[in-house]
Amino acid sequence: MILKRLKIETMIGNFTNCYIISDEEKKEAMCIDPAGNPKEILETLEILKSKLKYIYLTHCHADHTAGLEEVKEETNAQILIHRKEYENMKNPSITLSGLVGTKDIEITADARVDDGDKLHIGDIECRVIHTPGHTNRRKFIIL
């Protein structure tokens, strides 16, 4: 198994972690939180000689999804997000796209996952562990 951490600078100057998990033998991969530099993500996949199977969104804040559309377009990987986070994808007051200088997400997830679901990347088995974060607990936001 290969685990690559990409530290990607956002439009507002902070950094977001993006991860790529790849099975070295089967050459399948998953990208977790495709932040705002799709070129770096795609180059990393090319270096690893891995085909992207899944794009996994831990949550839908724009600094974690800014590269989503281009990575999806280039790889045709399935977009996965937790069921409770799914509805937030289309809500700009939750995605914060305006605050971080990105456009709203125009595509939707291919599948919703639940706690305990298992994902397979080549021979690697990953288990979804639902850890509700700041988007699921948001009560209000001041814009």
Coordinates of C-alpha atoms in Angstrom, one line a residue:
M1 CA 0.0 0.0 0.0
I2 CA 1.1 3.5 -0.8
L3 CA -0.2 6.5 1.2
K4 CA 0.7 9.9 -0.2
R5 CA -0.2 13.1 1.5
L6 CA -0.4 16.2 -0.7
K7 CA -0.4 19.5 1.1
I8 CA -2.4 21.7 -1.2
E9 CA -2.6 25.5 -0.9
T10 CA -6.1 27.0 -1.1
M11 CA -7.2 30.2 -2.7
I12 CA -7.0 32.0 0.6
G13 CA -3.5 30.9 1.5
N14 CA -4.0 28.1 3.9
F15 CA -3.4 24.4 3.2
T16 CA -5.6 21.4 2.9
N17 CA -4.5 17.8 3.2
C18 CA -5.3 15.6 0.3
Y19 CA -4.5 11.9 0.4
I20 CA -4.0 9.2 -2.2
I21 CA -4.1 5.6 -1.2
S22 CA -2.9 3.2 -3.9
D23 CA -2.5 -0.6 -4.2
E24 CA 1.0 -1.1 -5.6
E25 CA 0.2 -4.4 -7.3
K26 CA -3.3 -3.8 -8.6
K27 CA -2.6 -0.1 -9.5
E28 CA -6.0 1.1 -8.1
A29 CA -6.2 4.3 -6.0
M30 CA -8.5 6.4 -4.0
C31 CA -8.2 10.2 -3.6
I32 CA -9.4 11.6 -0.3
D33 CA -10.5 15.3 -0.4
P34 CA -9.3 16.5 -3.8
A35 CA -8.4 20.1 -2.8
G36 CA -7.6 22.9 -5.2
N37 CA -4.7 21.6 -7.3
P38 CA -6.1 18.8 -9.6
K39 CA -2.9 18.9 -11.7
E40 CA -0.8 17.8 -8.7
I41 CA -3.3 15.0 -7.9
L42 CA -3.3 13.8 -11.5
E43 CA 0.5 13.9 -11.7
T44 CA 0.8 11.9 -8.5
L45 CA -1.5 9.2 -9.9
E46 CA 0.5 9.2 -13.1
I47 CA 3.8 8.7 -11.1
L48 CA 2.1 5.9 -9.1
K49 CA 0.8 4.5 -12.4
S50 CA -2.5 4.0 -10.6
K51 CA -6.1 4.3 -11.9
L52 CA -8.3 6.3 -9.7
K53 CA -11.3 4.2 -8.5
Y54 CA -12.8 6.5 -5.9
I55 CA -12.8 10.2 -4.9
Y56 CA -13.8 10.2 -1.2
L57 CA -15.0 13.5 0.3
T58 CA -14.7 13.6 4.1
H59 CA -16.9 16.7 4.0
C60 CA -18.0 19.2 1.5
H61 CA -16.2 22.4 2.4
A62 CA -14.8 24.0 -0.7
D63 CA -11.2 23.8 0.4
H64 CA -11.6 20.0 0.3
T65 CA -13.5 19.8 -3.0
A66 CA -12.0 22.6 -5.2
G67 CA -10.3 20.0 -7.5
L68 CA -13.2 17.6 -7.5
E69 CA -14.7 18.4 -10.9
E70 CA -11.5 18.3 -12.9
V71 CA -10.3 15.1 -11.2
K72 CA -13.7 13.5 -11.8
E73 CA -13.6 14.6 -15.5
E74 CA -10.1 13.3 -16.0
T75 CA -10.5 9.9 -14.2
N76 CA -14.2 9.1 -14.2
A77 CA -13.7 7.8 -10.6
Q78 CA -16.7 7.4 -8.4
I79 CA -17.4 10.2 -6.0
L80 CA -18.2 9.0 -2.5
I81 CA -19.5 11.0 0.5
H82 CA -21.2 10.0 3.7
R83 CA -25.0 9.9 3.6
K84 CA -25.4 12.7 6.2
E85 CA -23.1 15.0 4.3
Y86 CA -24.6 14.5 0.9
E87 CA -27.2 17.2 1.1
N88 CA -24.6 19.7 2.1
M89 CA -22.9 19.5 -1.3
K90 CA -25.3 21.9 -2.9
N91 CA -25.6 24.4 -0.1
P92 CA -23.1 27.3 -0.6
S93 CA -23.7 28.5 3.0
I94 CA -22.2 25.1 4.1
T95 CA -19.6 24.5 1.4
L96 CA -18.2 28.1 1.9
S97 CA -17.3 28.3 -1.7
G98 CA -17.7 32.1 -1.8
L99 CA -15.4 32.5 1.2
V100 CA -12.5 30.5 -0.2
G101 CA -12.8 31.8 -3.8
T102 CA -14.1 28.8 -5.6
K103 CA -17.3 28.1 -7.6
D104 CA -20.1 26.0 -6.2
I105 CA -19.9 22.2 -6.9
E106 CA -21.9 21.4 -10.0
I107 CA -21.7 17.7 -9.9
T108 CA -23.0 15.3 -7.3
A109 CA -21.8 12.2 -5.5
D110 CA -22.1 8.9 -7.3
A111 CA -22.7 7.0 -4.1
R112 CA -23.4 7.6 -0.4
V113 CA -21.6 5.7 2.2
D114 CA -22.5 4.7 5.8
D115 CA -20.6 3.9 8.9
G116 CA -19.1 0.4 8.6
D117 CA -19.2 0.3 4.8
K118 CA -16.2 -1.4 3.2
L119 CA -14.4 0.0 0.2
H120 CA -11.8 -2.0 -1.8
I121 CA -8.9 -0.4 -3.7
G122 CA -7.2 -3.3 -5.3
D123 CA -6.5 -5.7 -2.4
I124 CA -6.7 -3.0 0.2
E125 CA -9.9 -2.9 2.3
C126 CA -11.0 0.4 3.9
R127 CA -13.8 0.7 6.4
V128 CA -15.8 3.8 6.7
I129 CA -15.9 5.2 10.2
H130 CA -18.4 8.1 10.5
T131 CA -16.8 10.9 12.5
P132 CA -19.2 13.8 12.3
G133 CA -17.3 17.0 12.0
H134 CA -17.9 20.7 11.7
T135 CA -20.3 20.6 8.7
N136 CA -22.7 18.1 10.3
R137 CA -23.0 20.2 13.5
R138 CA -23.3 23.6 11.9
K139 CA -26.2 25.4 13.3
F140 CA -25.7 28.8 11.5
I141 CA -23.1 30.7 9.6
I142 CA -22.4 34.4 9.4
L143 CA -21.5 35.5 5.9

